XYZ file of C-alpha atoms in Angstrom:
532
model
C 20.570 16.115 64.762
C 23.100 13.198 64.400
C 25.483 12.341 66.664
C 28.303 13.659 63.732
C 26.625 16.765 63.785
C 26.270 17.564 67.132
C 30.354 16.984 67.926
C 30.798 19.160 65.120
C 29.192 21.654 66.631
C 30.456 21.044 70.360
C 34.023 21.440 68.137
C 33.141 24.835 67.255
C 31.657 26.069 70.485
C 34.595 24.431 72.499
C 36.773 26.099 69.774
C 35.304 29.641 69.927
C 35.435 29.466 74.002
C 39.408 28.292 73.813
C 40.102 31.202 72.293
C 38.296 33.625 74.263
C 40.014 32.087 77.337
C 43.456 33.020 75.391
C 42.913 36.425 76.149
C 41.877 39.018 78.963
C 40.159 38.704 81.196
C 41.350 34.673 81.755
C 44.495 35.555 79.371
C 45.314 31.357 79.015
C 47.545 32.471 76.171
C 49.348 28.913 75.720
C 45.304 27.542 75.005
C 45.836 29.947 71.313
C 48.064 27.168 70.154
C 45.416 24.976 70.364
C 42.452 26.285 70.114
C 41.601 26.020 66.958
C 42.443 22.244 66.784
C 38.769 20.819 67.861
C 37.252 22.504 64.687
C 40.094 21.594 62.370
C 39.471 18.107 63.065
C 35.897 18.537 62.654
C 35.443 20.605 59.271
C 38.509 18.737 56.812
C 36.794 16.200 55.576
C 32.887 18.303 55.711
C 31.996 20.208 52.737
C 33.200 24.179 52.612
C 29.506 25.379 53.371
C 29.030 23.335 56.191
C 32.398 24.463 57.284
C 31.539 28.073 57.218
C 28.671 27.825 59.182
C 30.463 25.908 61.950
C 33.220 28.168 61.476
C 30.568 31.206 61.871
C 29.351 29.806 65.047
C 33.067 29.505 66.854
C 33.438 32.942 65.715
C 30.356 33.812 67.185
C 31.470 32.150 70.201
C 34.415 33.806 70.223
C 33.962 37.431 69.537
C 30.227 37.389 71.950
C 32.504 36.554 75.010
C 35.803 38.800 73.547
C 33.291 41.750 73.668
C 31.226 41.144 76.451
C 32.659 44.430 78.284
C 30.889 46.525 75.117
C 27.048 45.265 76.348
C 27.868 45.961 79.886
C 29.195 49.309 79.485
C 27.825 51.130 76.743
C 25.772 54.209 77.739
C 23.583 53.226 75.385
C 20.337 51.796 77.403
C 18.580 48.539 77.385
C 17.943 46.462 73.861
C 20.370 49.126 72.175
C 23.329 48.249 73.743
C 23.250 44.260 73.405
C 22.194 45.149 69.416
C 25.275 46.472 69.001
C 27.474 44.312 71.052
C 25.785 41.254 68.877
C 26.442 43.008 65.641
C 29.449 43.430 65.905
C 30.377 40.168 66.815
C 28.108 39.061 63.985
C 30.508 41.024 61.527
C 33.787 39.953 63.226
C 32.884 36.253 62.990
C 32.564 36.419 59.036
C 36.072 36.149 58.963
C 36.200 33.303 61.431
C 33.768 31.437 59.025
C 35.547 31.767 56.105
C 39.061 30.671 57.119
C 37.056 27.386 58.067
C 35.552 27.115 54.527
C 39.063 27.143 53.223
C 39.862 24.172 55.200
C 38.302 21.489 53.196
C 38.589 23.519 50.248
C 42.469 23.224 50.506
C 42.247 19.935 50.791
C 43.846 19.673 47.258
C 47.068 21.165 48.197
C 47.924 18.229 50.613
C 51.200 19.066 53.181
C 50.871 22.776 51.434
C 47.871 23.716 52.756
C 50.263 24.169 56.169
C 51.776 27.178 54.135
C 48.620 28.344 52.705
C 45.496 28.121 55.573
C 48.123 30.175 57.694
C 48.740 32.804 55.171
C 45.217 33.080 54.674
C 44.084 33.457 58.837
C 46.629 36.308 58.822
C 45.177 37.914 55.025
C 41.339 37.660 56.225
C 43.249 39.461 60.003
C 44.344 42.205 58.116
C 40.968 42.993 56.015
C 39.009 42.777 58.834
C 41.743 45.634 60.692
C 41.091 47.840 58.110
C 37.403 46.827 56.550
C 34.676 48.542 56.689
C 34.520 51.860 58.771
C 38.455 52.153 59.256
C 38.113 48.101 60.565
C 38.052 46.836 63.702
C 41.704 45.172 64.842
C 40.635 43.246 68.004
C 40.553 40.007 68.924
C 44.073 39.626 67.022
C 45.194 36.235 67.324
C 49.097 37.539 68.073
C 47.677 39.569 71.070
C 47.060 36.042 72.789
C 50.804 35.877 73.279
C 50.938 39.580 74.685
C 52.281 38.270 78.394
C 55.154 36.850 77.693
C 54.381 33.549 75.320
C 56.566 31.409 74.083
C 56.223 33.001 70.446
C 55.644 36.323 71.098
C 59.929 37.426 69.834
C 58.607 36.738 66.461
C 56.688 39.549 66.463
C 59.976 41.411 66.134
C 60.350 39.867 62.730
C 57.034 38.859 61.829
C 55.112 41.171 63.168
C 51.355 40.318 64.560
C 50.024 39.071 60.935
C 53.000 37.042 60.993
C 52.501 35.940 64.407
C 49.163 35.163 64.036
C 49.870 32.635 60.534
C 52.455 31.253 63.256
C 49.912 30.237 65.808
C 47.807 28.688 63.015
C 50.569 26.894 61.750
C 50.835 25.420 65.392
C 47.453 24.741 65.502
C 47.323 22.943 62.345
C 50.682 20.873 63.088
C 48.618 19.315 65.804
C 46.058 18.700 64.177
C 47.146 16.933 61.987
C 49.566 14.821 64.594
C 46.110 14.039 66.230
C 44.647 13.022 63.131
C 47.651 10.571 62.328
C 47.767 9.281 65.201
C 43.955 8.521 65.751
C 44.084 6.923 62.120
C 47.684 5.189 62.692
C 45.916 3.347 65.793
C 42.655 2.730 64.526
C 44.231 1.126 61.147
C 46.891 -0.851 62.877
C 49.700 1.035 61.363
C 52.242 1.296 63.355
C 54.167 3.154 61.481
C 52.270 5.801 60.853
C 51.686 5.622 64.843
C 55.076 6.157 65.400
C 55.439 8.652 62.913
C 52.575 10.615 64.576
C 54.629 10.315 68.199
C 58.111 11.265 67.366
C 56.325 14.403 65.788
C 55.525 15.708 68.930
C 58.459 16.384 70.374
C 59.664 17.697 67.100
C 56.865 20.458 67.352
C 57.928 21.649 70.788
C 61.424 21.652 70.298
C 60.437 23.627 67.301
C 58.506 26.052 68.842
C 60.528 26.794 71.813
C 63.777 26.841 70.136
C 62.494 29.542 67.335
C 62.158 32.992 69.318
C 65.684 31.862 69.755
C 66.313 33.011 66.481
C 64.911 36.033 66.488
C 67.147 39.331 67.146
C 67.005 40.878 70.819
C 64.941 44.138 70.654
C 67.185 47.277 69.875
C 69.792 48.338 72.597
C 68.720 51.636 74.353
C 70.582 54.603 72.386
C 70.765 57.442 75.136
C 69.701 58.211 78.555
C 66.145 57.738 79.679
C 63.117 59.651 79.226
C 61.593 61.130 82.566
C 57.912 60.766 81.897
C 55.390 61.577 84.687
C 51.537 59.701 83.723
C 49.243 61.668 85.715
C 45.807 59.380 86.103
C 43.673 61.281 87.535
C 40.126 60.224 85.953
C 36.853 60.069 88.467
C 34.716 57.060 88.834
C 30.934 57.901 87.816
C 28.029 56.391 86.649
C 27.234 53.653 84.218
C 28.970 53.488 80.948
C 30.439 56.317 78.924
C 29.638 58.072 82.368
C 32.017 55.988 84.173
C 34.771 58.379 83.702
C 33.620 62.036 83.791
C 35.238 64.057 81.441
C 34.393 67.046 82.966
C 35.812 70.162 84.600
C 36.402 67.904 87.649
C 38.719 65.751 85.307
C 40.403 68.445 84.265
C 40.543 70.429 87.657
C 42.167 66.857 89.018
C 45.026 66.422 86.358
C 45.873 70.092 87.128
C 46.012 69.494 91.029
C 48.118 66.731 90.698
C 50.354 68.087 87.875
C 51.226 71.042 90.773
C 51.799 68.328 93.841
C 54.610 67.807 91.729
C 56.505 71.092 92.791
C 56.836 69.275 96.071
C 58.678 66.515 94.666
C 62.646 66.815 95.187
C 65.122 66.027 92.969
C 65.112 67.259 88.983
C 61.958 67.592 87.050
C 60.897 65.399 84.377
C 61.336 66.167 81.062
C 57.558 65.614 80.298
C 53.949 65.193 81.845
C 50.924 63.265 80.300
C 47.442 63.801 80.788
C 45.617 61.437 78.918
C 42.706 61.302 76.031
C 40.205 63.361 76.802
C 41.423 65.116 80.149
C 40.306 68.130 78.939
C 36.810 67.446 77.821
C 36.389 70.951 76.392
C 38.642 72.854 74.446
C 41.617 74.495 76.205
C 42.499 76.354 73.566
C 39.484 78.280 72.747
C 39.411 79.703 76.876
C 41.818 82.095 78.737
C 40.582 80.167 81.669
C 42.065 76.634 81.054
C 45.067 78.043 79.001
C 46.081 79.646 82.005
C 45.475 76.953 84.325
C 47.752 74.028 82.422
C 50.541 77.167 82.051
C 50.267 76.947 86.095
C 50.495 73.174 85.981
C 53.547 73.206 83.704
C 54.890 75.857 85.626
C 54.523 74.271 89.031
C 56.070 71.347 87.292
C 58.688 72.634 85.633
C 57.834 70.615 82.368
C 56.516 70.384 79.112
C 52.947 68.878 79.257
C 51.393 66.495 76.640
C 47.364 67.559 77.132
C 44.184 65.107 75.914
C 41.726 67.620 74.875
C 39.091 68.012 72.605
C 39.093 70.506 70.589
C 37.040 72.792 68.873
C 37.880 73.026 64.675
C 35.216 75.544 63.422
C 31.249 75.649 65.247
C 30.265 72.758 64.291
C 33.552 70.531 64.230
C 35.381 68.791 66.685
C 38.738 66.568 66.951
C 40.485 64.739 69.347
C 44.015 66.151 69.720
C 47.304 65.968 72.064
C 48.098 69.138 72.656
C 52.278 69.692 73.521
C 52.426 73.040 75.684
C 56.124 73.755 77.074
C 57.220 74.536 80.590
C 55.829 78.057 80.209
C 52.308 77.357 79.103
C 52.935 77.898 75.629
C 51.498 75.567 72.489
C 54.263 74.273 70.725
C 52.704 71.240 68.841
C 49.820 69.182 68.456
C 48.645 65.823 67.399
C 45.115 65.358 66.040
C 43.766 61.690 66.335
C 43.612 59.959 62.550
C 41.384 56.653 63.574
C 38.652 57.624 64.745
C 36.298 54.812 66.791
C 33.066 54.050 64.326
C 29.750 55.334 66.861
C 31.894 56.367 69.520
C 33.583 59.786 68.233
C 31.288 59.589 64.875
C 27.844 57.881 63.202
C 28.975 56.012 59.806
C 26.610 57.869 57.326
C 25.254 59.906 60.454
C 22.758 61.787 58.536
C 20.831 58.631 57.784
C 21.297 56.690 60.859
C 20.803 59.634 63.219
C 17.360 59.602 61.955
C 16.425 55.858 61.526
C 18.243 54.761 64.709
C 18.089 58.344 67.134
C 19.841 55.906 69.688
C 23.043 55.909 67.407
C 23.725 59.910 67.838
C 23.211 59.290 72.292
C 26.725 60.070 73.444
C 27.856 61.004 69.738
C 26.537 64.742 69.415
C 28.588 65.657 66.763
C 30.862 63.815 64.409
C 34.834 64.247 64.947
C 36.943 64.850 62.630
C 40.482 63.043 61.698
C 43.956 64.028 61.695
C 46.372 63.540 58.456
C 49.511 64.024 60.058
C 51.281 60.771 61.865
C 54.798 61.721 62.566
C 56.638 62.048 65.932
C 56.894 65.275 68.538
C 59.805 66.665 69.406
C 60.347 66.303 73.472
C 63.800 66.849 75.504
C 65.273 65.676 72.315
C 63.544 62.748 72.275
C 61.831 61.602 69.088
C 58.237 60.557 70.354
C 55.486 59.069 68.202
C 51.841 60.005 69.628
C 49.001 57.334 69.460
C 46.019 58.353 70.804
C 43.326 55.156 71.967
C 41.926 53.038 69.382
C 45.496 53.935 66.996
C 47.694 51.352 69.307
C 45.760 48.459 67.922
C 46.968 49.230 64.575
C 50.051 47.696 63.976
C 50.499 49.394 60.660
C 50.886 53.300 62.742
C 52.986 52.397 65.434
C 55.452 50.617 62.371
C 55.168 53.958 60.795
C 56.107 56.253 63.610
C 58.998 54.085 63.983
C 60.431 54.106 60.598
C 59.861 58.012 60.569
C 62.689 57.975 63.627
C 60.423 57.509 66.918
C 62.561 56.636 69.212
C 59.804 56.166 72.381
C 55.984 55.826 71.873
C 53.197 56.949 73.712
C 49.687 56.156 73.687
C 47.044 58.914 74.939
C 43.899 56.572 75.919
C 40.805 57.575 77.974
C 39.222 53.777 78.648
C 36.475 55.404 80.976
C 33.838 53.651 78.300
C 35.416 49.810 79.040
C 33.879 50.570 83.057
C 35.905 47.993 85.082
C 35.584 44.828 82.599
C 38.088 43.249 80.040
C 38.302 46.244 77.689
C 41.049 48.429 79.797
C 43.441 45.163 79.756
C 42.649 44.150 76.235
C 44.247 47.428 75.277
C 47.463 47.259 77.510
C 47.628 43.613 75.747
C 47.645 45.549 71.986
C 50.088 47.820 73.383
C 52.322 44.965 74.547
C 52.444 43.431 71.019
C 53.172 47.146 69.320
C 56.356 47.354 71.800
C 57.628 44.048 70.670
C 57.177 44.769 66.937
C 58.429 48.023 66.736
C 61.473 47.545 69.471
C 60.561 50.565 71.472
C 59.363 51.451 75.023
C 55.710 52.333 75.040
C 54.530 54.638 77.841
C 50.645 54.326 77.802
C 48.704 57.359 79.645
C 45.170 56.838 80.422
C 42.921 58.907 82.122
C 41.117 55.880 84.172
C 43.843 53.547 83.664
C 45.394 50.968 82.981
C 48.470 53.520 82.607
C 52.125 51.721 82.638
C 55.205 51.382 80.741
C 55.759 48.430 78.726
C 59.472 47.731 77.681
C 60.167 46.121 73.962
C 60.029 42.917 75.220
C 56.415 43.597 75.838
C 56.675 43.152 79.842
C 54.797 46.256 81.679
C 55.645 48.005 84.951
C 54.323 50.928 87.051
C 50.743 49.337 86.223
C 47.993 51.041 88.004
C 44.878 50.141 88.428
C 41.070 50.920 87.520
C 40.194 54.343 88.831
C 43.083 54.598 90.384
C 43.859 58.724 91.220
C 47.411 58.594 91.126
C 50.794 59.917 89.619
C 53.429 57.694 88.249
C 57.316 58.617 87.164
C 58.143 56.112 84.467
C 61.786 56.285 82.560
C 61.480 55.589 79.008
C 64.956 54.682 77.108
C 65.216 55.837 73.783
C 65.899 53.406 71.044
C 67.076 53.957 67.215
C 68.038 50.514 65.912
C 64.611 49.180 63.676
C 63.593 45.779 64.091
C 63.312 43.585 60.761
C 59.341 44.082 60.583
C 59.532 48.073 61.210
C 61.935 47.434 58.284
C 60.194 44.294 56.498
C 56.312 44.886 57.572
C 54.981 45.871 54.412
C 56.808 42.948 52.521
C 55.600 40.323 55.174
C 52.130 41.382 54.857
C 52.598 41.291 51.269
C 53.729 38.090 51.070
C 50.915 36.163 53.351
C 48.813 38.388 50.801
C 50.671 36.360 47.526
C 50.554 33.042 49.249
C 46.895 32.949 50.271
C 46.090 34.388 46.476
C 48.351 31.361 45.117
C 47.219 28.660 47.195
C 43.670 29.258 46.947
C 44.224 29.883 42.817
C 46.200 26.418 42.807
C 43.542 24.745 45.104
C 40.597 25.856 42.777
C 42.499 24.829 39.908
C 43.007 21.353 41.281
C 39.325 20.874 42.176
C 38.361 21.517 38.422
C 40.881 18.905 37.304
C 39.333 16.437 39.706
C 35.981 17.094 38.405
C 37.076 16.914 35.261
C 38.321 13.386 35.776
C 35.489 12.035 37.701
C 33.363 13.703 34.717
C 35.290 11.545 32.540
C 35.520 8.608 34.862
C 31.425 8.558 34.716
C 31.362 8.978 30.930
C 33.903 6.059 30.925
C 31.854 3.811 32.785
C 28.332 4.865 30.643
C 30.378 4.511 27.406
C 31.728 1.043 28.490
C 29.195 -0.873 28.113
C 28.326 0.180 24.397
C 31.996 -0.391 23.311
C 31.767 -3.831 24.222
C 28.703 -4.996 22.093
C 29.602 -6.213 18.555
């Protein structure tokens, strides 16, 4: 290997581990603006192959430390669990590769390719959220900025997609400072030395002074919500296992659902119990009907129940079930995204028999919901997301624009164990606040439960594991920010300018083989027009 080649591919390693440090568990959000610099520099002036396949391995890089947590926890055993941990990354990084290919492969467009390579990070974001199996939306670049960074307000306007194109814009802006720069001072220009200096502090002035721009989040439009979380999930074994969902679960939320009759003062206007607290269906026995009527009884409040529930004998769904302050059903929620080989087998007929270890933990496929509109609490206008939903920005935009005025999001992280998974999720959740202007009160049955306010900052956090109740107010909020409003259109347009920019790019390459072509045939034919 030649000394080029191996610093291209330190570039992409160093690349793919900058960005995993951007999020949980080391969460160096700042190094996203960055991050992708080392491999820019290295792949504009390679061909677009070789830039895919550098591109492939930062991804690779990238996604095998984002996911770690999904090796290490899995109840699946041995061999089975690291196959599936590497094929997924495997499949995520395609999109990683590709973005790089369009780096030299842009090179046509000159100062326009900071419009277009953007656009087109964000486009090949957005088919990976939602392609193939329902998609898999982690590893967002905007959820880098979820604690507070300095670029996160855009995602009021922008949204995530939006965000994301942002960050690569940064990205690229410093590249190519860096690149004048290097070239200013190894060419003598000074010029085009100082050029490449005063644009420095015209890129952080830039991109501190633009969340100044952006609106403030909604004003709160009534009094608060009283939400009580109860997190009352058991530590087990290894894996799935690490949070029993079983009667003990379920005996736990009810216990401390009914501590709260010994709570002075007023009761709150709703209690949570998280995905899956009821492992088994409540509404198919007398037993566990009457035992969350006790718990709303004792506390004097409608209870939003995680259950599974039983559709027909051989159908299943996961559902949050809304029972009022006398025990009573008064609306439910069935789950619409369900997680691929967690709550069903893609093509589960075949696989179940080729690959038996597929259906372990997975008896039975679920079945989605159709409905995504909010419940009715107190008055309140509340838009249910249950787990794997909060990572889709798309939903919680949605619920919004149908007149949510708080969200919550049901989650049972048991399966993350104690790694990066449970904060990876809060992080998601912290981005959907910001975009859609609204408190978020996230429920889980293991935790991380807290509120997160629509500036995206979180309080009442609890910890792992932690058997515990917390009394969160939620404000209520009508007022839509410009991408609940917008999102669509946004999206839309990163869609048009990738499509036009890599149309105009391929357009230019054939012209410039077209001239060479004729620049060859000029040279060949040059010699026979000058003999007599």
């Amino acid at each position: 290997m030649s000394r080029a080649a191996a610093l291209r591919l330190l570039a992409a390693l160093v690349t793919g581990a900058l960005l995993a440090a951007a999020f949980p568990p080391l969460d160096l959000g700042p190094l996203a603006l960055v991050a992708l610099v080392p491999l820019l520099l290295a792949t504009d002036d390679v061909r677009p192959l070789k830039a895919a396949a550098l591109g492939y391995v930062a991804g690779l890089t990238f996604f095998g430390l984002h996911l770690l947590w999904i090796a290490q926890f899995l109840s699946w055993t041995g061999a089975v669990a690291w196959l599936a941990w590497g094929a997924l990354s495997a499949i995520q990084a395609a999109a990683v590769a590709a973005f790089f290919a369009l780096v030299p492969a842009t090179r046509p467009l000159g100062a326009w390719r900071l419009a277009v390579l953007p656009a087109a990070w964000a486009v090949l974001e957005l088919l990976r959220a939602h392609h193939p199996l329902g998609g898999f939306p982690w590893g967002l670049l905007a959820v880098s900025q979820h604690d507070q960074g300095p670029l996160l307000p855009l995602a009021r306007v922008v949204g995530g997609f939006g965000l994301a194109a942002v960050i690569v814009a940064v990205n690229l802006a410093v590249a190519l400072w860096l690149r004048t720069l290097l070239r200013g001072a190894g060419d003598g220009s000074r010029r085009a030395r100082w050029a490449a200096l005063a644009g420095l502090p015209l890129l952080v002035a830039g991109l501190l002074g633009a969340p100044l721009a952006v609106p403030a989040a909604p004003a709160p439009s009534g009094p608060p919500l009283d939400v009580v979380v109860v997190q009352a999930g058991l530590r087990g074994g290894h894996g799935l296992a690490q949070g029993q969902t079983t009667e003990r679960v379920f005996d736990n939320h009810v216990r401390r659902t009914e501590t709260l009759a010994l709570t002075p003062g007023d009761p709150p206007d709703l209690v949570v119990w998280g995905e899956g607290a009821a492992d088994a269906d409540p509404l198919s026995s007398p037993e566990r009907q009457a035992d969350v009527a006790r718990a709303a009884g004792a506390a004097r409040a409608p209870i939003l129940l995680g259950a599974t529930t039983r559709l027909d004998d051989t159908h299943r769904a996961t559902e949050g079930l809304l029972y009022t302050a006398e025990g009573q059903l008064a609306d439910r929620y069935q789950k619409r995204r369900l997680v691929p080989f967690g709550e069903f087998v893609p093509f589960g007929s075949v696989l179940g028999r080729l690959i038996p270890a597929t259906r372990e933990g997975v008896p039975y496929d679920k079945v989605p919901g159709e409905r995504l509109e909010p419940l009715l609490v107190d008055g309140v206008r509340v838009g249910p997301l249950i787990c794997w939903e909060s990572a889709y920005p798309g939903d919680a935009r949605q619920l919004t624009r149908d007149g949510a005025q708080v969200l919550l999001i049901m989650t049972n992280n048991a399966s993350f164990g104690t790694g990066a998974g449970p904060r990876q999720h809060l992080a998601a959740g912290q981005l959907r606040a910001v975009e859609s202007g609204r408190t978020i009160v996230q429920a889980a049955v293991t935790g991380i439960s807290a509120v997160i306010g629509p500036a995206g900052q979180t309080r009442f956090e609890t910890g792992l594991y932690q058997d515990t109740v917390i009394r969160v107010p939620a404000l209520p909020r009508t007022a839509k920010t410009p991408y609940v409003r917008y999102g669509r259109g946004i999206e839309a347009v990163l869609v048009g300018v990738t499509a036009g920019g890599l149309l105009l790019a391929g357009l230019l390459w054939r012209r410039r083989s077209a001239a060479a072509d004729q620049a060859v045939a000029e040279r060949v034919l040059a010699p026979l027009r000058s003999e007599p």
